[in-house]
Amino acid sequence: MKTTHIFATVVAILIVSMSGHTYAESRKTDASVSGHVIDAKTGEHLPYVTVMIGGTQIGIQTSSSGHYSIRNLPLGKHEIIATSIGYKDASVTLEFKAGQSYEANFSLERENLSLDGVVVSATRNHSSRKEAPALVNVIDSRIFATTSSPTLAEGLTFQPGVRVENDCQNCGFTQARINGLDGHYSQVLIDSRPVFSALAGVYGLEQIPSSMIDRVEVVRGGGSALFGASAIGGTINIITKEAMSSSAGISHDLTSIGVSGALDNNTSLNASMVTDDGRGGLFVFGQKRLRDGYDADGDGFTDIPMINSITVGTRGHLRVSPFSKIRLEYHGTKEFRRGGDRLDLPAHEALIAEQTEHTNNSGSLSYDGQSQDGRQIWNAYASAQHIRRSSYYGTGKDPNAYGKTTDLTAVFGGQYSYKFDCLLFMPAQLTAGLEYNYDDLNDLSFGYDYKTSQKVRIFGSYIQNEWKNARWSLLAGVRMDKHSLISRPVLSPRVNVRYSPFRDLSFRAIYAGGFRAPQAFDEDLHISVAGGKRIRIRLADNLKEERSHSFSTSADWYHTFGIASLNLMAEGFLTVLKDTYALRETGEKADGGKSNIMERYNGSGAKVYGCTLEGRLAVANELSLQAGVTLQRSRYDIAQKWSDDPDVAPTQELFRSPDCYGYMVASYSPFRNFDIDLSGTYTGSMLTQHMAGSGTKVDVAVRTPSFWDMGCKISYGFSVLDICRLKLHAGIKNILNAYQKDFDKGEKRDSGYIYGPSLPRSLVFGAGLSF
């Protein structure tokens, strides 16, 4: 921890000293700008539109009446930009002089597809989505609302190349697969920081409420040298909400799981406050969730676990000068989760119980600054997450299956960018940075002589340069990581090329190298149950790092014709894995014969390749449609043995990786304030393991059926006494009831034999108030 304390101290000193310096540079100018923002077609004033001063850290949102005012502006010529989800950006350039007041009004045209926008996940710098060197897909608040998704896990499925699956019948362990690769091949970021640990990955996707999310940016493949070499499958970057105006809201959703008495209650509230001068803001949120356990087949054992959780958090910012800002973020979760039978009894009195109680605390501090001419951009940051988990994973009323796990993750770093008018042959932006990642994991089983203690330290440095103009961009970078579990530093190169023959068409090609270190992953910290016995995973002796090479090419086309806007995307990808991690049964027992041991070892290698197609269409203000499909193959180079039964044949196909999957979201507004939404996901047939237990006498690889998980919702919003706005909605999830029909039953079931949609046919009702 000594090194961690040193890094934390250095980052804190940098943030304080830089903020003090920029505060000293800040001075009152008494220059101000005010105005309103309206809908170009209806003339209606638009609330909560973001108005920014280009080249600075200054930004604010319009009030509920659609007006804004910004004071104490930097002198000189600046661009004022108005942006809002569902509208095209608008801008005007003014030259500010001391003591003068200016008026800037905006009329925004609708753009339901959000064809362009600012993203950060391609290069860690703000960039237009169209001009980004890598394809960045964005899940905004509209998708979460349209699909009635209370957490990240539910909303993440509505993206091309992404599939969220439930991997445990008892506790509901979930993971997100990008391009068919396991969840630990992808990196989950919170505000661009890699603080989401392996322990957080077990249940973390369900512990991040949609109420704290501004948007989620998904990059498939390696893409950028800046986010870490472990992002082989891609990155999932969760951008949290920031206060831009003073507002508040409260909502409640009620889901009847399986159209039964098993209910899922979600209550969310949020409020944001902004100072009169716009220099500071605070956003606070909370979510309470109470979900009953659900037994689909009536055997007395849950197929969906019960959850009782509460999450609270805040994000604040202070603009210490027109060109610098400090941000502080915190969120905490307390969750109780239980699956199995006899949920009303203590865990050790049940035949099967998987029970966890989490206390999670996560926070970050960052400083962002830039020079007045906009050429230099720098930031320093510190993020940390602490998780305390009390658990019980046991069968047969075992009193020894209690455990405790703690995990501390800390990330410290800094980054500097410089913009060149011309570097060799084109305008360019050079970015370099340092990052230190520390993870201290301790996993203890009280009743057995079993303990996992792992300290991981990663020193990372990176440099990349992006040459870019309207037609071309070339990004070349390299990241070097010194991992404490690997004897030598690992270099991971990244190269991205974009060519746009005209503004609305872009071709991209990407190469990225990466690695995964031999350390504990999320499923290692989750103990499954099969045949009445616990399943534990250990790491093989001399396990070495897994290397990867990722390639992709894509075409991205935008077109507007009349009242309709269209976006079509096609991408081909290939990921080559060397010394691939695989699992096999050892035939060994532990914990007095109550646990079977599986071993993670280096396999032969694997290839995942295929293509992703996506289309998005919007017609006027009435209809929007987006859909995507991925076609792929996932194969080991040499068939891998996964069972200790000599009669079970090895398999060359990667488990739980379908050759076809996709999604669709459609919205129709027949008249003002009334919406009809249709959403769904398709999962093709795949190969999955079925371990010996109540459902089968021997281990067997099962070919699952395909599933269409479709849902619909209607909603209507209206003003209440001109004080607030009330929105009511009702819907059905999984209309076709495409739910698994062959669950294992009873005490001897294989809890890992689960596939298909996470919910049976369910009814959803909800209401929300916004002020």
mmCIF file of C-alpha atoms in Angstrom, residues 460-766:
data_model
loop_
_atom_site.group_PDB
_atom_site.id
_atom_site.type_symbol
_atom_site.label_atom_id
_atom_site.label_comp_id
_atom_site.label_asym_id
_atom_site.label_seq_id
_atom_site.Cartn_x
_atom_site.Cartn_y
_atom_site.Cartn_z
ATOM 1 C CA GLY A 460 0.842 1.800 -17.194
ATOM 2 C CA SER A 461 2.147 4.424 -19.579
ATOM 3 C CA TYR A 462 0.818 5.296 -22.989
ATOM 4 C CA ILE A 463 1.379 7.626 -25.883
ATOM 5 C CA GLN A 464 -0.658 8.078 -29.003
ATOM 6 C CA ASN A 465 -0.929 10.602 -31.792
ATOM 7 C CA GLU A 466 -3.999 11.265 -33.870
ATOM 8 C CA TRP A 467 -3.638 13.018 -37.200
ATOM 9 C CA LYS A 468 -7.074 14.227 -38.224
ATOM 10 C CA ASN A 469 -8.927 16.381 -40.689
ATOM 11 C CA ALA A 470 -12.437 16.146 -42.116
ATOM 12 C CA ARG A 471 -11.439 13.382 -44.557
ATOM 13 C CA TRP A 472 -8.704 11.387 -42.828
ATOM 14 C CA SER A 473 -7.654 10.355 -39.368
ATOM 15 C CA LEU A 474 -4.726 8.162 -38.403
ATOM 16 C CA LEU A 475 -4.244 7.160 -34.792
ATOM 17 C CA ALA A 476 -1.120 5.293 -33.739
ATOM 18 C CA GLY A 477 -0.345 4.509 -30.129
ATOM 19 C CA VAL A 478 1.281 2.098 -27.764
ATOM 20 C CA ARG A 479 0.678 1.239 -24.138
ATOM 21 C CA MET A 480 3.224 -0.363 -21.837
ATOM 22 C CA ASP A 481 2.013 -2.180 -18.721
ATOM 23 C CA LYS A 482 4.142 -3.640 -15.960
ATOM 24 C CA HIS A 483 1.868 -6.155 -14.241
ATOM 25 C CA SER A 484 3.012 -7.465 -10.872
ATOM 26 C CA LEU A 485 2.065 -11.040 -11.864
ATOM 27 C CA ILE A 486 4.087 -10.904 -15.095
ATOM 28 C CA SER A 487 7.874 -10.751 -15.008
ATOM 29 C CA ARG A 488 8.366 -8.426 -17.972
ATOM 30 C CA PRO A 489 6.582 -5.307 -19.246
ATOM 31 C CA VAL A 490 3.965 -5.901 -21.933
ATOM 32 C CA LEU A 491 3.678 -3.632 -24.973
ATOM 33 C CA SER A 492 0.278 -3.315 -26.654
ATOM 34 C CA PRO A 493 0.146 -1.387 -29.948
ATOM 35 C CA ARG A 494 -2.991 0.184 -31.431
ATOM 36 C CA VAL A 495 -3.501 1.582 -34.946
ATOM 37 C CA ASN A 496 -6.737 3.165 -36.238
ATOM 38 C CA VAL A 497 -7.419 4.622 -39.690
ATOM 39 C CA ARG A 498 -10.528 6.531 -40.788
ATOM 40 C CA TYR A 499 -11.264 7.676 -44.338
ATOM 41 C CA SER A 500 -14.308 9.825 -45.156
ATOM 42 C CA PRO A 501 -14.615 10.403 -48.922
ATOM 43 C CA PHE A 502 -17.490 12.730 -48.067
ATOM 44 C CA ARG A 503 -19.004 13.995 -44.829
ATOM 45 C CA ASP A 504 -21.665 11.319 -44.377
ATOM 46 C CA LEU A 505 -19.579 8.222 -45.151
ATOM 47 C CA SER A 506 -16.668 6.868 -43.129
ATOM 48 C CA PHE A 507 -14.500 3.776 -43.517
ATOM 49 C CA ARG A 508 -12.420 2.559 -40.577
ATOM 50 C CA ALA A 509 -9.739 -0.058 -40.009
ATOM 51 C CA ILE A 510 -8.354 -0.964 -36.572
ATOM 52 C CA TYR A 511 -5.645 -3.183 -35.142
ATOM 53 C CA ALA A 512 -5.119 -3.646 -31.403
ATOM 54 C CA GLY A 513 -2.953 -5.921 -29.311
ATOM 55 C CA GLY A 514 -3.703 -6.838 -25.720
ATOM 56 C CA PHE A 515 -3.242 -9.310 -22.900
ATOM 57 C CA ARG A 516 -4.932 -10.792 -19.834
ATOM 58 C CA ALA A 517 -2.847 -11.539 -16.775
ATOM 59 C CA PRO A 518 -3.125 -14.818 -14.804
ATOM 60 C CA GLN A 519 -5.246 -13.460 -11.971
ATOM 61 C CA ALA A 520 -8.630 -14.146 -10.390
ATOM 62 C CA PHE A 521 -11.621 -13.238 -12.551
ATOM 63 C CA ASP A 522 -15.247 -12.579 -11.743
ATOM 64 C CA GLU A 523 -16.456 -16.195 -12.074
ATOM 65 C CA ASP A 524 -13.617 -17.342 -9.792
ATOM 66 C CA LEU A 525 -15.275 -15.317 -7.031
ATOM 67 C CA HIS A 526 -18.680 -16.889 -7.644
ATOM 68 C CA ILE A 527 -19.196 -20.464 -6.444
ATOM 69 C CA SER A 528 -21.681 -22.416 -8.554
ATOM 70 C CA VAL A 529 -23.552 -25.509 -7.441
ATOM 71 C CA ALA A 530 -24.008 -28.691 -9.512
ATOM 72 C CA GLY A 531 -25.071 -32.165 -8.425
ATOM 73 C CA GLY A 532 -25.402 -30.963 -4.847
ATOM 74 C CA LYS A 533 -21.742 -29.915 -4.672
ATOM 75 C CA ARG A 534 -19.972 -26.562 -4.773
ATOM 76 C CA ILE A 535 -17.738 -25.839 -7.777
ATOM 77 C CA ARG A 536 -14.499 -23.983 -7.073
ATOM 78 C CA ILE A 537 -12.023 -22.698 -9.637
ATOM 79 C CA ARG A 538 -8.276 -22.672 -9.144
ATOM 80 C CA LEU A 539 -5.450 -21.378 -11.324
ATOM 81 C CA ALA A 540 -3.116 -23.951 -12.861
ATOM 82 C CA ASP A 541 0.568 -23.918 -11.977
ATOM 83 C CA ASN A 542 2.670 -21.877 -14.418
ATOM 84 C CA LEU A 543 -0.423 -20.194 -15.854
ATOM 85 C CA LYS A 544 0.841 -17.454 -18.171
ATOM 86 C CA GLU A 545 -0.740 -14.393 -19.701
ATOM 87 C CA GLU A 546 -3.140 -14.690 -22.597
ATOM 88 C CA ARG A 547 -2.286 -12.569 -25.652
ATOM 89 C CA SER A 548 -4.642 -11.194 -28.272
ATOM 90 C CA HIS A 549 -4.651 -9.559 -31.687
ATOM 91 C CA SER A 550 -7.824 -7.771 -32.746
ATOM 92 C CA PHE A 551 -8.679 -6.550 -36.258
ATOM 93 C CA SER A 552 -11.775 -4.792 -37.560
ATOM 94 C CA THR A 553 -12.966 -2.860 -40.598
ATOM 95 C CA SER A 554 -16.197 -0.902 -40.882
ATOM 96 C CA ALA A 555 -18.311 1.390 -43.007
ATOM 97 C CA ASP A 556 -20.627 3.992 -41.448
ATOM 98 C CA TRP A 557 -23.086 5.922 -43.653
ATOM 99 C CA TYR A 558 -25.504 8.738 -42.791
ATOM 100 C CA HIS A 559 -28.168 10.217 -45.046
ATOM 101 C CA THR A 560 -31.094 12.598 -44.676
ATOM 102 C CA PHE A 561 -33.841 12.591 -47.274
ATOM 103 C CA GLY A 562 -36.897 14.750 -46.770
ATOM 104 C CA ILE A 563 -38.297 14.178 -43.295
ATOM 105 C CA ALA A 564 -36.354 10.943 -42.770
ATOM 106 C CA SER A 565 -32.831 10.336 -41.454
ATOM 107 C CA LEU A 566 -30.925 7.090 -41.950
ATOM 108 C CA ASN A 567 -27.721 5.572 -40.567
ATOM 109 C CA LEU A 568 -26.314 2.231 -41.768
ATOM 110 C CA MET A 569 -23.249 0.526 -40.318
ATOM 111 C CA ALA A 570 -21.386 -2.658 -41.273
ATOM 112 C CA GLU A 571 -18.369 -4.009 -39.411
ATOM 113 C CA GLY A 572 -16.187 -7.077 -39.850
ATOM 114 C CA PHE A 573 -14.023 -8.275 -36.959
ATOM 115 C CA LEU A 574 -11.426 -10.905 -36.098
ATOM 116 C CA THR A 575 -9.925 -11.592 -32.675
ATOM 117 C CA VAL A 576 -7.032 -14.038 -32.401
ATOM 118 C CA LEU A 577 -6.303 -15.371 -28.902
ATOM 119 C CA LYS A 578 -3.070 -17.122 -27.959
ATOM 120 C CA ASP A 579 -2.699 -19.358 -24.877
ATOM 121 C CA THR A 580 -6.435 -18.985 -24.323
ATOM 122 C CA TYR A 581 -7.742 -19.459 -20.793
ATOM 123 C CA ALA A 582 -10.060 -22.467 -20.530
ATOM 124 C CA LEU A 583 -11.715 -24.463 -17.714
ATOM 125 C CA ARG A 584 -11.545 -28.206 -17.126
ATOM 126 C CA GLU A 585 -12.676 -30.629 -14.458
ATOM 127 C CA THR A 586 -9.868 -32.144 -12.403
ATOM 128 C CA GLY A 587 -11.777 -34.898 -10.634
ATOM 129 C CA GLU A 588 -10.377 -33.590 -7.347
ATOM 130 C CA LYS A 589 -12.453 -32.879 -4.252
ATOM 131 C CA ALA A 590 -12.099 -30.268 -1.522
ATOM 132 C CA ASP A 591 -13.869 -29.051 1.602
ATOM 133 C CA GLY A 592 -14.354 -32.564 2.930
ATOM 134 C CA GLY A 593 -15.680 -33.817 -0.402
ATOM 135 C CA LYS A 594 -18.328 -31.077 -0.637
ATOM 136 C CA SER A 595 -16.597 -29.181 -3.467
ATOM 137 C CA ASN A 596 -15.484 -30.204 -6.955
ATOM 138 C CA ILE A 597 -12.362 -28.484 -8.289
ATOM 139 C CA MET A 598 -12.140 -27.007 -11.777
ATOM 140 C CA GLU A 599 -8.897 -25.601 -13.119
ATOM 141 C CA ARG A 600 -8.136 -22.606 -15.314
ATOM 142 C CA TYR A 601 -5.334 -23.448 -17.718
ATOM 143 C CA ASN A 602 -3.776 -22.205 -20.958
ATOM 144 C CA GLY A 603 -5.523 -23.777 -23.927
ATOM 145 C CA SER A 604 -4.343 -23.873 -27.507
ATOM 146 C CA GLY A 605 -5.716 -20.592 -28.764
ATOM 147 C CA ALA A 606 -8.954 -19.417 -30.336
ATOM 148 C CA LYS A 607 -10.416 -17.254 -33.070
ATOM 149 C CA VAL A 608 -13.606 -15.198 -32.998
ATOM 150 C CA TYR A 609 -14.643 -13.630 -36.277
ATOM 151 C CA GLY A 610 -17.760 -12.309 -37.931
ATOM 152 C CA CYS A 611 -19.683 -9.189 -38.872
ATOM 153 C CA THR A 612 -22.099 -6.760 -37.250
ATOM 154 C CA LEU A 613 -24.818 -4.874 -39.121
ATOM 155 C CA GLU A 614 -26.839 -1.986 -37.699
ATOM 156 C CA GLY A 615 -29.446 0.371 -39.084
ATOM 157 C CA ARG A 616 -31.163 3.411 -37.579
ATOM 158 C CA LEU A 617 -34.086 5.296 -39.083
ATOM 159 C CA ALA A 618 -36.101 8.319 -37.941
ATOM 160 C CA VAL A 619 -39.108 9.770 -39.732
ATOM 161 C CA ALA A 620 -40.077 13.310 -38.706
ATOM 162 C CA ASN A 621 -40.905 13.451 -35.016
ATOM 163 C CA GLU A 622 -43.145 10.403 -35.072
ATOM 164 C CA LEU A 623 -41.153 7.233 -35.748
ATOM 165 C CA SER A 624 -37.682 5.991 -34.865
ATOM 166 C CA LEU A 625 -36.249 2.525 -35.370
ATOM 167 C CA GLN A 626 -32.861 0.995 -34.696
ATOM 168 C CA ALA A 627 -31.795 -2.627 -35.029
ATOM 169 C CA GLY A 628 -28.582 -4.607 -35.178
ATOM 170 C CA VAL A 629 -27.471 -8.184 -35.775
ATOM 171 C CA THR A 630 -24.149 -9.968 -35.276
ATOM 172 C CA LEU A 631 -23.129 -13.063 -37.252
ATOM 173 C CA GLN A 632 -19.996 -14.788 -35.989
ATOM 174 C CA ARG A 633 -18.043 -17.975 -35.315
ATOM 175 C CA SER A 634 -16.102 -18.676 -32.112
ATOM 176 C CA ARG A 635 -13.741 -21.645 -32.219
ATOM 177 C CA TYR A 636 -10.721 -23.004 -30.364
ATOM 178 C CA ASP A 637 -7.752 -23.900 -32.565
ATOM 179 C CA ILE A 638 -7.787 -27.383 -31.021
ATOM 180 C CA ALA A 639 -10.788 -29.027 -29.369
ATOM 181 C CA GLN A 640 -10.664 -28.523 -25.592
ATOM 182 C CA LYS A 641 -11.504 -31.136 -22.972
ATOM 183 C CA TRP A 642 -13.847 -29.667 -20.366
ATOM 184 C CA SER A 643 -15.112 -32.723 -18.442
ATOM 185 C CA ASP A 644 -13.232 -35.367 -16.443
ATOM 186 C CA ASP A 645 -15.588 -37.988 -17.887
ATOM 187 C CA PRO A 646 -13.520 -39.868 -20.522
ATOM 188 C CA ASP A 647 -16.676 -40.500 -22.563
ATOM 189 C CA VAL A 648 -17.368 -36.763 -22.996
ATOM 190 C CA ALA A 649 -15.873 -35.512 -26.250
ATOM 191 C CA PRO A 650 -13.750 -32.340 -26.320
ATOM 192 C CA THR A 651 -15.326 -29.341 -28.025
ATOM 193 C CA GLN A 652 -13.882 -26.841 -30.458
ATOM 194 C CA GLU A 653 -16.764 -24.383 -30.182
ATOM 195 C CA LEU A 654 -16.627 -21.751 -27.443
ATOM 196 C CA PHE A 655 -19.410 -22.248 -24.932
ATOM 197 C CA ARG A 656 -22.239 -19.716 -24.619
ATOM 198 C CA SER A 657 -21.228 -17.902 -27.805
ATOM 199 C CA PRO A 658 -24.113 -17.998 -30.342
ATOM 200 C CA ASP A 659 -23.411 -17.601 -34.043
ATOM 201 C CA CYS A 660 -26.243 -15.073 -34.380
ATOM 202 C CA TYR A 661 -27.726 -12.491 -31.999
ATOM 203 C CA GLY A 662 -29.201 -9.017 -32.242
ATOM 204 C CA TYR A 663 -31.584 -6.356 -30.932
ATOM 205 C CA MET A 664 -34.196 -3.829 -32.015
ATOM 206 C CA VAL A 665 -35.828 -0.709 -30.509
ATOM 207 C CA ALA A 666 -38.728 1.169 -32.105
ATOM 208 C CA SER A 667 -40.690 4.216 -30.920
ATOM 209 C CA TYR A 668 -43.849 5.707 -32.412
ATOM 210 C CA SER A 669 -45.523 8.953 -31.309
ATOM 211 C CA PRO A 670 -48.963 9.160 -32.968
ATOM 212 C CA PHE A 671 -49.647 12.414 -31.145
ATOM 213 C CA ARG A 672 -47.906 14.733 -28.731
ATOM 214 C CA ASN A 673 -46.819 13.304 -25.352
ATOM 215 C CA PHE A 674 -48.039 9.787 -26.244
ATOM 216 C CA ASP A 675 -45.458 7.117 -27.117
ATOM 217 C CA ILE A 676 -45.618 3.475 -28.160
ATOM 218 C CA ASP A 677 -42.332 1.600 -27.739
ATOM 219 C CA LEU A 678 -41.320 -1.835 -28.970
ATOM 220 C CA SER A 679 -38.003 -3.445 -28.051
ATOM 221 C CA GLY A 680 -36.452 -6.872 -28.154
ATOM 222 C CA THR A 681 -33.386 -9.068 -28.397
ATOM 223 C CA TYR A 682 -32.678 -12.219 -30.384
ATOM 224 C CA THR A 683 -30.322 -14.948 -29.169
ATOM 225 C CA GLY A 684 -29.477 -17.738 -31.570
ATOM 226 C CA SER A 685 -28.683 -21.331 -30.728
ATOM 227 C CA MET A 686 -25.456 -21.900 -28.795
ATOM 228 C CA LEU A 687 -23.503 -24.648 -27.074
ATOM 229 C CA THR A 688 -23.600 -24.721 -23.274
ATOM 230 C CA GLN A 689 -22.380 -27.069 -20.568
ATOM 231 C CA HIS A 690 -24.826 -29.185 -18.580
ATOM 232 C CA MET A 691 -23.065 -30.775 -15.631
ATOM 233 C CA ALA A 692 -24.199 -34.028 -14.050
ATOM 234 C CA GLY A 693 -27.017 -33.503 -11.566
ATOM 235 C CA SER A 694 -30.784 -33.723 -11.404
ATOM 236 C CA GLY A 695 -31.182 -32.919 -15.116
ATOM 237 C CA THR A 696 -28.603 -35.333 -16.539
ATOM 238 C CA LYS A 697 -26.674 -38.311 -15.204
ATOM 239 C CA VAL A 698 -23.504 -37.381 -17.124
ATOM 240 C CA ASP A 699 -21.856 -34.156 -18.273
ATOM 241 C CA VAL A 700 -23.196 -33.150 -21.674
ATOM 242 C CA ALA A 701 -22.820 -30.249 -24.114
ATOM 243 C CA VAL A 702 -26.314 -29.000 -25.000
ATOM 244 C CA ARG A 703 -27.352 -27.114 -28.131
ATOM 245 C CA THR A 704 -29.887 -24.552 -26.893
ATOM 246 C CA PRO A 705 -32.897 -23.291 -28.860
ATOM 247 C CA SER A 706 -33.022 -19.720 -30.163
ATOM 248 C CA PHE A 707 -35.050 -16.996 -28.407
ATOM 249 C CA TRP A 708 -36.932 -13.807 -29.296
ATOM 250 C CA ASP A 709 -37.355 -11.659 -26.179
ATOM 251 C CA MET A 710 -39.825 -8.925 -27.193
ATOM 252 C CA GLY A 711 -41.378 -6.198 -25.083
ATOM 253 C CA CYS A 712 -43.745 -3.276 -25.591
ATOM 254 C CA LYS A 713 -44.703 -0.189 -23.619
ATOM 255 C CA ILE A 714 -47.093 2.741 -23.907
ATOM 256 C CA SER A 715 -46.560 6.029 -22.072
ATOM 257 C CA TYR A 716 -48.284 9.365 -21.721
ATOM 258 C CA GLY A 717 -46.975 12.560 -20.147
ATOM 259 C CA PHE A 718 -48.765 15.740 -19.137
ATOM 260 C CA SER A 719 -48.302 18.886 -17.071
ATOM 261 C CA VAL A 720 -49.803 19.096 -13.579
ATOM 262 C CA LEU A 721 -50.883 22.625 -12.565
ATOM 263 C CA ASP A 722 -47.869 24.020 -14.431
ATOM 264 C CA ILE A 723 -45.788 22.891 -11.449
ATOM 265 C CA CYS A 724 -44.472 19.532 -12.561
ATOM 266 C CA ARG A 725 -44.787 16.941 -15.286
ATOM 267 C CA LEU A 726 -46.305 13.495 -14.722
ATOM 268 C CA LYS A 727 -45.550 10.552 -17.006
ATOM 269 C CA LEU A 728 -47.410 7.238 -16.785
ATOM 270 C CA HIS A 729 -46.472 4.023 -18.559
ATOM 271 C CA ALA A 730 -47.460 0.367 -18.788
ATOM 272 C CA GLY A 731 -45.989 -2.511 -20.722
ATOM 273 C CA ILE A 732 -45.209 -6.191 -21.144
ATOM 274 C CA LYS A 733 -41.750 -7.738 -21.113
ATOM 275 C CA ASN A 734 -41.079 -10.975 -23.010
ATOM 276 C CA ILE A 735 -44.482 -10.962 -24.722
ATOM 277 C CA LEU A 736 -43.820 -14.335 -26.384
ATOM 278 C CA ASN A 737 -42.802 -15.878 -23.034
ATOM 279 C CA ALA A 738 -39.634 -17.186 -24.703
ATOM 280 C CA TYR A 739 -38.241 -18.537 -21.452
ATOM 281 C CA GLN A 740 -36.119 -21.588 -20.700
ATOM 282 C CA LYS A 741 -38.297 -24.700 -20.373
ATOM 283 C CA ASP A 742 -35.757 -27.302 -19.170
ATOM 284 C CA PHE A 743 -34.356 -25.949 -15.895
ATOM 285 C CA ASP A 744 -32.790 -28.529 -13.606
ATOM 286 C CA LYS A 745 -34.900 -29.106 -10.514
ATOM 287 C CA GLY A 746 -34.288 -29.704 -6.858
ATOM 288 C CA GLU A 747 -31.259 -29.906 -4.637
ATOM 289 C CA LYS A 748 -29.053 -31.688 -7.203
ATOM 290 C CA ARG A 749 -29.587 -29.171 -10.009
ATOM 291 C CA ASP A 750 -26.790 -27.584 -12.057
ATOM 292 C CA SER A 751 -27.223 -23.880 -11.292
ATOM 293 C CA GLY A 752 -25.010 -22.965 -14.260
ATOM 294 C CA TYR A 753 -27.372 -24.607 -16.739
ATOM 295 C CA ILE A 754 -29.305 -21.449 -17.556
ATOM 296 C CA TYR A 755 -29.724 -19.623 -20.841
ATOM 297 C CA GLY A 756 -32.171 -17.400 -22.695
ATOM 298 C CA PRO A 757 -34.054 -14.288 -21.482
ATOM 299 C CA SER A 758 -33.599 -13.187 -17.887
ATOM 300 C CA LEU A 759 -37.356 -12.785 -17.289
ATOM 301 C CA PRO A 760 -40.488 -14.730 -18.266
ATOM 302 C CA ARG A 761 -43.506 -12.807 -19.550
ATOM 303 C CA SER A 762 -43.945 -9.936 -17.075
ATOM 304 C CA LEU A 763 -46.161 -6.880 -16.635
ATOM 305 C CA VAL A 764 -44.653 -3.433 -16.001
ATOM 306 C CA PHE A 765 -46.357 -0.328 -14.610
ATOM 307 C CA GLY A 766 -44.764 2.963 -13.673
#
